[in-house]
PDB file of C-alpha atoms and ligand atoms in Angstrom:
ATOM      1  CA  MET Y   1     135.497-214.330  56.413  1.00  0.00           C
ATOM      2  CA  LEU Y   2     134.197-216.760  58.946  1.00  0.00           C
ATOM      3  CA  ALA Y   3     135.983-219.628  57.420  1.00  0.00           C
ATOM      4  CA  ALA Y   4     137.062-220.987  60.780  1.00  0.00           C
ATOM      5  CA  ILE Y   5     133.749-222.706  61.238  1.00  0.00           C
ATOM      6  CA  ALA Y   6     134.646-225.425  58.837  1.00  0.00           C
ATOM      7  CA  ALA Y   7     136.526-227.149  61.602  1.00  0.00           C
ATOM      8  CA  LEU Y   8     133.311-228.756  62.598  1.00  0.00           C
ATOM      9  CA  SER Y   9     133.831-231.602  60.280  1.00  0.00           C
ATOM     10  CA  PHE Y  10     133.634-233.653  63.351  1.00  0.00           C
ATOM     11  CA  THR Y  11     131.860-236.490  61.738  1.00  0.00           C
ATOM     12  CA  ALA Y  12     132.846-238.996  64.259  1.00  0.00           C
ATOM     13  CA  ALA Y  13     132.675-242.406  62.854  1.00  0.00           C
ATOM     14  CA  CYS Y  14     129.704-243.267  64.948  1.00  0.00           C
ATOM     15  CA  SER Y  15     128.432-245.507  62.295  1.00  0.00           C
ATOM     16  CA  ASP Y  16     125.247-246.542  63.931  1.00  0.00           C
ATOM     17  CA  SER Y  17     125.696-250.241  63.843  1.00  0.00           C
ATOM     18  CA  GLY Y  18     122.208-250.931  62.732  1.00  0.00           C
ATOM     19  CA  GLY Y  19     123.619-252.920  59.977  1.00  0.00           C
ATOM     20  CA  GLY Y  20     121.427-255.540  58.556  1.00  0.00           C
ATOM     21  CA  SER Y  21     123.619-258.298  59.807  1.00  0.00           C
ATOM     22  CA  THR Y  22     120.867-260.229  61.563  1.00  0.00           C
ATOM     23  CA  SER Y  23     122.921-263.324  61.847  1.00  0.00           C
ATOM     24  CA  ALA Y  24     121.423-264.301  65.188  1.00  0.00           C
ATOM     25  CA  THR Y  25     121.250-267.972  64.481  1.00  0.00           C
ATOM     26  CA  SER Y  26     118.786-268.891  67.149  1.00  0.00           C
ATOM     27  CA  SER Y  27     119.091-272.617  67.603  1.00  0.00           C
ATOM     28  CA  PRO Y  28     115.680-274.198  67.048  1.00  0.00           C
ATOM     29  CA  ALA Y  29     115.838-275.897  70.433  1.00  0.00           C
ATOM     30  CA  SER Y  30     115.387-279.304  68.977  1.00  0.00           C
ATOM     31  CA  SER Y  31     117.727-280.841  71.483  1.00  0.00           C
ATOM     32  CA  THR Y  32     115.764-283.632  73.060  1.00  0.00           C
ATOM     33  CA  PRO Y  33     115.916-283.480  76.839  1.00  0.00           C
ATOM     34  CA  ALA Y  34     117.333-286.648  78.249  1.00  0.00           C
ATOM     35  CA  PRO Y  35     114.373-288.862  79.121  1.00  0.00           C
ATOM     36  CA  ALA Y  36     115.514-289.534  82.657  1.00  0.00           C
ATOM     37  CA  PRO Y  37     116.692-293.127  82.541  1.00  0.00           C
ATOM     38  CA  THR Y  38     116.457-293.353  86.281  1.00  0.00           C
ATOM     39  CA  ASN Y  39     114.594-296.447  87.358  1.00  0.00           C
ATOM     40  CA  ALA Y  40     114.407-298.004  83.967  1.00  0.00           C
ATOM     41  CA  GLY Y  41     115.019-301.473  85.236  1.00  0.00           C
ATOM     42  CA  ALA Y  42     114.263-301.010  88.880  1.00  0.00           C
ATOM     43  CA  ALA Y  43     111.917-303.619  90.238  1.00  0.00           C
ATOM     44  CA  HIS Y  44     108.884-302.265  91.962  1.00  0.00           C
ATOM     45  CA  ILE Y  45     105.466-303.318  93.083  1.00  0.00           C
ATOM     46  CA  THR Y  46     102.507-301.031  93.359  1.00  0.00           C
ATOM     47  CA  MET Y  47      99.615-301.696  95.683  1.00  0.00           C
ATOM     48  CA  LYS Y  48      96.428-300.233  94.437  1.00  0.00           C
ATOM     49  CA  ASN Y  49      92.789-301.132  94.965  1.00  0.00           C
ATOM     50  CA  PHE Y  50      93.860-303.905  97.307  1.00  0.00           C
ATOM     51  CA  ALA Y  51      95.938-305.681  94.729  1.00  0.00           C
ATOM     52  CA  PHE Y  52      99.583-306.018  93.854  1.00  0.00           C
ATOM     53  CA  SER Y  53     100.684-304.779  90.498  1.00  0.00           C
ATOM     54  CA  PRO Y  54     102.281-306.647  89.007  1.00  0.00           C
ATOM     55  CA  ALA Y  55     101.099-309.692  90.870  1.00  0.00           C
ATOM     56  CA  THR Y  56     103.966-311.697  89.478  1.00  0.00           C
ATOM     57  CA  LEU Y  57     107.410-310.247  89.371  1.00  0.00           C
ATOM     58  CA  THR Y  58     110.747-311.682  88.393  1.00  0.00           C
ATOM     59  CA  VAL Y  59     113.845-310.223  89.943  1.00  0.00           C
ATOM     60  CA  LYS Y  60     117.454-311.076  90.467  1.00  0.00           C
ATOM     61  CA  ALA Y  61     118.644-312.623  93.677  1.00  0.00           C
ATOM     62  CA  GLY Y  62     119.245-309.984  96.278  1.00  0.00           C
ATOM     63  CA  GLU Y  63     117.673-307.284  94.191  1.00  0.00           C
ATOM     64  CA  LYS Y  64     116.090-304.389  95.983  1.00  0.00           C
ATOM     65  CA  ILE Y  65     112.426-303.951  95.250  1.00  0.00           C
ATOM     66  CA  THR Y  66     110.536-300.768  95.828  1.00  0.00           C
ATOM     67  CA  VAL Y  67     106.959-301.051  96.982  1.00  0.00           C
ATOM     68  CA  VAL Y  68     104.580-298.167  96.518  1.00  0.00           C
ATOM     69  CA  ASN Y  69     101.271-298.089  98.317  1.00  0.00           C
ATOM     70  CA  GLU Y  70      98.780-296.081  96.335  1.00  0.00           C
ATOM     71  CA  ASP Y  71      95.878-297.073  98.518  1.00  0.00           C
ATOM     72  CA  SER Y  72      94.849-295.300 101.663  1.00  0.00           C
ATOM     73  CA  ALA Y  73      94.917-298.518 103.650  1.00  0.00           C
ATOM     74  CA  VAL Y  74      98.038-299.956 105.190  1.00  0.00           C
ATOM     75  CA  HIS Y  75      99.600-302.811 103.248  1.00  0.00           C
ATOM     76  CA  THR Y  76     102.601-305.071 103.444  1.00  0.00           C
ATOM     77  CA  VAL Y  77     104.522-307.297 101.115  1.00  0.00           C
ATOM     78  CA  THR Y  78     105.173-310.377 103.175  1.00  0.00           C
ATOM     79  CA  ALA Y  79     106.514-313.686 102.027  1.00  0.00           C
ATOM     80  CA  SER Y  80     103.997-316.417 102.656  1.00  0.00           C
ATOM     81  CA  GLN Y  81     106.652-318.926 103.566  1.00  0.00           C
ATOM     82  CA  GLY Y  82     109.586-318.822 105.880  1.00  0.00           C
ATOM     83  CA  GLY Y  83     109.735-315.083 106.294  1.00  0.00           C
ATOM     84  CA  ALA Y  84     111.840-314.754 103.189  1.00  0.00           C
ATOM     85  CA  PHE Y  85     111.051-311.061 103.036  1.00  0.00           C
ATOM     86  CA  ASP Y  86     108.722-308.553 104.570  1.00  0.00           C
ATOM     87  CA  THR Y  87     108.323-304.869 104.051  1.00  0.00           C
ATOM     88  CA  GLY Y  88     106.472-304.366 107.269  1.00  0.00           C
ATOM     89  CA  SER Y  89     103.552-301.973 107.322  1.00  0.00           C
ATOM     90  CA  ILE Y  90     103.490-299.430 104.570  1.00  0.00           C
ATOM     91  CA  ALA Y  91     101.005-296.686 105.253  1.00  0.00           C
ATOM     92  CA  GLY Y  92      98.748-295.414 102.533  1.00  0.00           C
ATOM     93  CA  GLY Y  93     100.535-293.141 100.132  1.00  0.00           C
ATOM     94  CA  LYS Y  94     103.919-294.298 101.364  1.00  0.00           C
ATOM     95  CA  SER Y  95     106.512-296.577  99.939  1.00  0.00           C
ATOM     96  CA  GLY Y  96     108.931-299.126 101.250  1.00  0.00           C
ATOM     97  CA  THR Y  97     111.511-301.554 100.064  1.00  0.00           C
ATOM     98  CA  PHE Y  98     112.534-305.111 100.564  1.00  0.00           C
ATOM     99  CA  THR Y  99     115.338-307.254  99.316  1.00  0.00           C
ATOM    100  CA  ALA Y 100     114.703-310.316  97.246  1.00  0.00           C
ATOM    101  CA  PRO Y 101     115.973-313.598  98.666  1.00  0.00           C
ATOM    102  CA  SER Y 102     119.412-314.681  97.584  1.00  0.00           C
ATOM    103  CA  LYS Y 103     118.137-318.101  96.669  1.00  0.00           C
ATOM    104  CA  ALA Y 104     116.452-318.618  93.349  1.00  0.00           C
ATOM    105  CA  GLY Y 105     112.922-319.812  93.431  1.00  0.00           C
ATOM    106  CA  SER Y 106     109.329-318.784  93.463  1.00  0.00           C
ATOM    107  CA  TYR Y 107     108.070-316.981  96.518  1.00  0.00           C
ATOM    108  CA  ALA Y 108     104.421-316.331  97.137  1.00  0.00           C
ATOM    109  CA  PHE Y 109     103.674-313.204  99.074  1.00  0.00           C
ATOM    110  CA  THR Y 110     100.665-311.548 100.535  1.00  0.00           C
ATOM    111  CA  CYS Y 111      99.567-308.611 102.584  1.00  0.00           C
ATOM    112  CA  THR Y 112      99.300-309.491 106.221  1.00  0.00           C
ATOM    113  CA  PHE Y 113      96.289-307.223 106.612  1.00  0.00           C
ATOM    114  CA  HIS Y 114      94.523-308.343 103.476  1.00  0.00           C
ATOM    115  CA  PRO Y 115      95.131-312.012 102.776  1.00  0.00           C
ATOM    116  CA  ASN Y 116      93.205-311.694  99.566  1.00  0.00           C
ATOM    117  CA  MET Y 117      96.096-309.741  98.154  1.00  0.00           C
ATOM    118  CA  LYS Y 118      98.405-312.273  96.611  1.00  0.00           C
ATOM    119  CA  GLY Y 119     101.473-312.130  94.481  1.00  0.00           C
ATOM    120  CA  THR Y 120     104.424-314.185  93.453  1.00  0.00           C
ATOM    121  CA  LEU Y 121     108.020-313.135  93.405  1.00  0.00           C
ATOM    122  CA  THR Y 122     110.269-315.179  91.196  1.00  0.00           C
ATOM    123  CA  VAL Y 123     113.949-314.963  91.949  1.00  0.00           C
ATOM    124  CA  SER Y 124     116.058-315.927  88.988  1.00  0.00           C
TER     125      SER Y 124
HETATM  126 CU1   CU Q   1      96.870-304.795 102.549  1.00  0.00          CU
END
């Protein structure tokens, strides 16, 4: 009798875990990416097509203002009176900054190279 073969009941409990438990709750990625609140209130002036934009700007005393030159020509933001502020030359494609006067008032400014460019800075 070859009954000794029966010892091969070696059914290891390798239960192939292909179970239908597909509980992979993939989050629908509806998390809105933070909309970068960086310079939300930062004052800035853009020079484009030989004009300031905006041409009139209201800022707080001593506020820092960023000036972006989108033209290819050199521009400045220069106070028309008393040298209240001046960015100096800003080459095309570059940017600069200036600081608003600490005294409230209305300050006309221009570009020293292009006097037709005019703007007004109001310090509140
Ligand atoms: Cu200019």
